[in-house]
CSV table of C-alpha atoms and ligand atoms in Angstrom, one decimal:
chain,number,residue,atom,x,y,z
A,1,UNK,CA,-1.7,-4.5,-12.9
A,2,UNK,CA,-3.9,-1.8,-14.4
A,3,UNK,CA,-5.5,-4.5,-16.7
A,4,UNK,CA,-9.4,-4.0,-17.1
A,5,UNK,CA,-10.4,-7.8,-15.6
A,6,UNK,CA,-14.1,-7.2,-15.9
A,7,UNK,CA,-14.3,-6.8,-19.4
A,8,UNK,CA,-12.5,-10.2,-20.4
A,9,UNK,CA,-14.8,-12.9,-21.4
A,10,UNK,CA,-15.7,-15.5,-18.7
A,11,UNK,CA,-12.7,-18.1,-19.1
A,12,UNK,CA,-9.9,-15.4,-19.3
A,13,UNK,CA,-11.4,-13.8,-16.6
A,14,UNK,CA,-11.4,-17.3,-14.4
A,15,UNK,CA,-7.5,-17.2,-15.5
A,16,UNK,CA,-7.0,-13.6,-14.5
A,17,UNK,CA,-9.0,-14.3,-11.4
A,18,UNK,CA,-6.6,-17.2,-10.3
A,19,UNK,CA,-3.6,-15.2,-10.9
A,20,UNK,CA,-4.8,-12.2,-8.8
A,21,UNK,CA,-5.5,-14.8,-6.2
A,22,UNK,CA,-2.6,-16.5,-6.3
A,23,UNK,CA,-0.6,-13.3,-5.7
A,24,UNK,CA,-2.6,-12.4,-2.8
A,25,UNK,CA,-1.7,-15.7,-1.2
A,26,UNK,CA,1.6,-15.1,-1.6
A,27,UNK,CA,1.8,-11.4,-0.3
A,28,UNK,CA,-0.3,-12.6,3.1
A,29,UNK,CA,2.1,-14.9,3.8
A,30,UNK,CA,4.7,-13.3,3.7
A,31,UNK,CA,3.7,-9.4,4.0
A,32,UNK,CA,3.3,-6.9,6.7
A,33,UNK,CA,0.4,-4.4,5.7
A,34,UNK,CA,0.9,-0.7,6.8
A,35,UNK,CA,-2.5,1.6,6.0
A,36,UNK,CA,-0.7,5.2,6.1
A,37,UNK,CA,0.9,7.5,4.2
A,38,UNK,CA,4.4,8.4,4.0
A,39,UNK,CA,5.2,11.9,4.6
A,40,UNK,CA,9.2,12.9,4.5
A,41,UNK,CA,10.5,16.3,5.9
A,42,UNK,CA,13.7,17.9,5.6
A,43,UNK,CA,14.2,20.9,8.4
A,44,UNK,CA,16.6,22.8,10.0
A,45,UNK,CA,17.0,22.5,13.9
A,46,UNK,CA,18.1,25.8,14.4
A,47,UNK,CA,21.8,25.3,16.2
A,48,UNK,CA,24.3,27.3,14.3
A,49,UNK,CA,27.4,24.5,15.1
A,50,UNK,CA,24.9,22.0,13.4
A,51,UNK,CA,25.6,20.7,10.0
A,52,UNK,CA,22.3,21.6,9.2
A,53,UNK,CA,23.7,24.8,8.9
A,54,UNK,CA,25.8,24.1,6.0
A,55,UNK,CA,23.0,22.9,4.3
A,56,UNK,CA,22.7,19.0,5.2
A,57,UNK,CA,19.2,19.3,6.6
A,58,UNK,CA,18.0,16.5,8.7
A,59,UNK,CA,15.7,13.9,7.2
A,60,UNK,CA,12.6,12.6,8.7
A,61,UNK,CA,9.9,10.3,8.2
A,62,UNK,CA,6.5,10.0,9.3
A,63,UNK,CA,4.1,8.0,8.7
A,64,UNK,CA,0.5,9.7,8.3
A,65,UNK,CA,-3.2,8.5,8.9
A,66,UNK,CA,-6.7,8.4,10.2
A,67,UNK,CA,-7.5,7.1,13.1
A,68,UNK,CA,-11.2,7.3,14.0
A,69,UNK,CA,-11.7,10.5,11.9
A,70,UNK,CA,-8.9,12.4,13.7
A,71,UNK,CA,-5.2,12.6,11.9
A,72,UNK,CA,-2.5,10.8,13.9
A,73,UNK,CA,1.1,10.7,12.5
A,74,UNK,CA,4.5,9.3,13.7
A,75,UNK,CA,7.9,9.2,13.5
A,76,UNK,CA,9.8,6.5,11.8
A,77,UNK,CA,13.3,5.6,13.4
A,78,UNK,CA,15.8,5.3,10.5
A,79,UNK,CA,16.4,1.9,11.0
A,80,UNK,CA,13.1,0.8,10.3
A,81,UNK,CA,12.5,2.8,7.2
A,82,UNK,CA,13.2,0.2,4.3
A,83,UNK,CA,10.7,-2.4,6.4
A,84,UNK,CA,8.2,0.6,6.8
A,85,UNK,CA,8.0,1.6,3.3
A,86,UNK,CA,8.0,-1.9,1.7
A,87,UNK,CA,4.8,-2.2,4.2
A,88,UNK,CA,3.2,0.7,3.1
A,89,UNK,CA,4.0,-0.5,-0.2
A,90,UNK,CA,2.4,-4.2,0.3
A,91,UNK,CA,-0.9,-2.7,2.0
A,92,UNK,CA,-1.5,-0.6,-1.8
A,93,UNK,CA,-0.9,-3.8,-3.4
A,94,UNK,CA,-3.1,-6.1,-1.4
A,95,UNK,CA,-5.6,-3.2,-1.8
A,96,UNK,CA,-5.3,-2.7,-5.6
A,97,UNK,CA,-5.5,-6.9,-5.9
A,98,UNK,CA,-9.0,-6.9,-3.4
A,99,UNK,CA,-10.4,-4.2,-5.8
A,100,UNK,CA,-9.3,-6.3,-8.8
A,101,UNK,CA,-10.9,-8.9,-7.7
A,102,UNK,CA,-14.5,-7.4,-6.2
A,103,UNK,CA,-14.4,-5.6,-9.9
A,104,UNK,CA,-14.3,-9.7,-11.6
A,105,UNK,CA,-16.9,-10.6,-8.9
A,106,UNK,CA,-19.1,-7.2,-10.0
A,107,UNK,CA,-18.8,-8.2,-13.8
A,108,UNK,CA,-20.1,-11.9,-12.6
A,109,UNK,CA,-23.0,-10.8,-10.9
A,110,UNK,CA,-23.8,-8.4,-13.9
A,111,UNK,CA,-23.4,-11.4,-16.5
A,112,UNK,CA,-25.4,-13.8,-14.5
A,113,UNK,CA,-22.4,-16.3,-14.0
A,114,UNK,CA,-22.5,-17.0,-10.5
B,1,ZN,ZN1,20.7,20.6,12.9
């Protein structure tokens, strides 16, 4: 998807346009958006019985972002971190489609094809 739309001529552009659509149809159906950034941490709690000890740290995940200008961040129970990542993963995509298509509709206005 790193395809340069607004430099196709206008009727592949109407093709790529429909296509980027079409996706983003699909993925708001279906798709729960997360707007945050995944942040994993590895530590050591301390307890010398622990098997941290021995090396198997314990995993975390958080899940990082801004929230009226101030950085908020929380923790991700293990059970939901497949769902939690594929959400994080679907908000990129819906972003990286949106851009895709204000970039054909920024080319459009430049060429005078409304
Ligand atoms: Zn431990």
């Amino acid at each position: 998807m790193t395809d340069n739309h607004s430099h196709l001529p206008p009727n592949l552009r109407k093709a790529s346009e429909f296509k980027l659509r079409t996706k983003l149809r699909e993925l708001l159906k279906d798709g729960n958006f997360l707007h945050a950034t995944l942040n994993e941490r590895s530590r050591v709690c301390g307890k010398k019985n622990c098997k941290c000890a021995s090396g198997e740290r314990h995993e975390g995940l958080y899940l990082v972002t801004k929230r009226d200008g101030k950085v908020r961040q929380l923790y991700v129970h293990p059970d939901f971190h497949d769902d939690v990542r594929q959400w994080v993963a679907n908000y990129q995509v819906l972003q990286q489609l949106i851009n895709e298509l204000s970039e054909i509709s920024w080319q459009r206005v430049a060429d005078r094809e409304m």
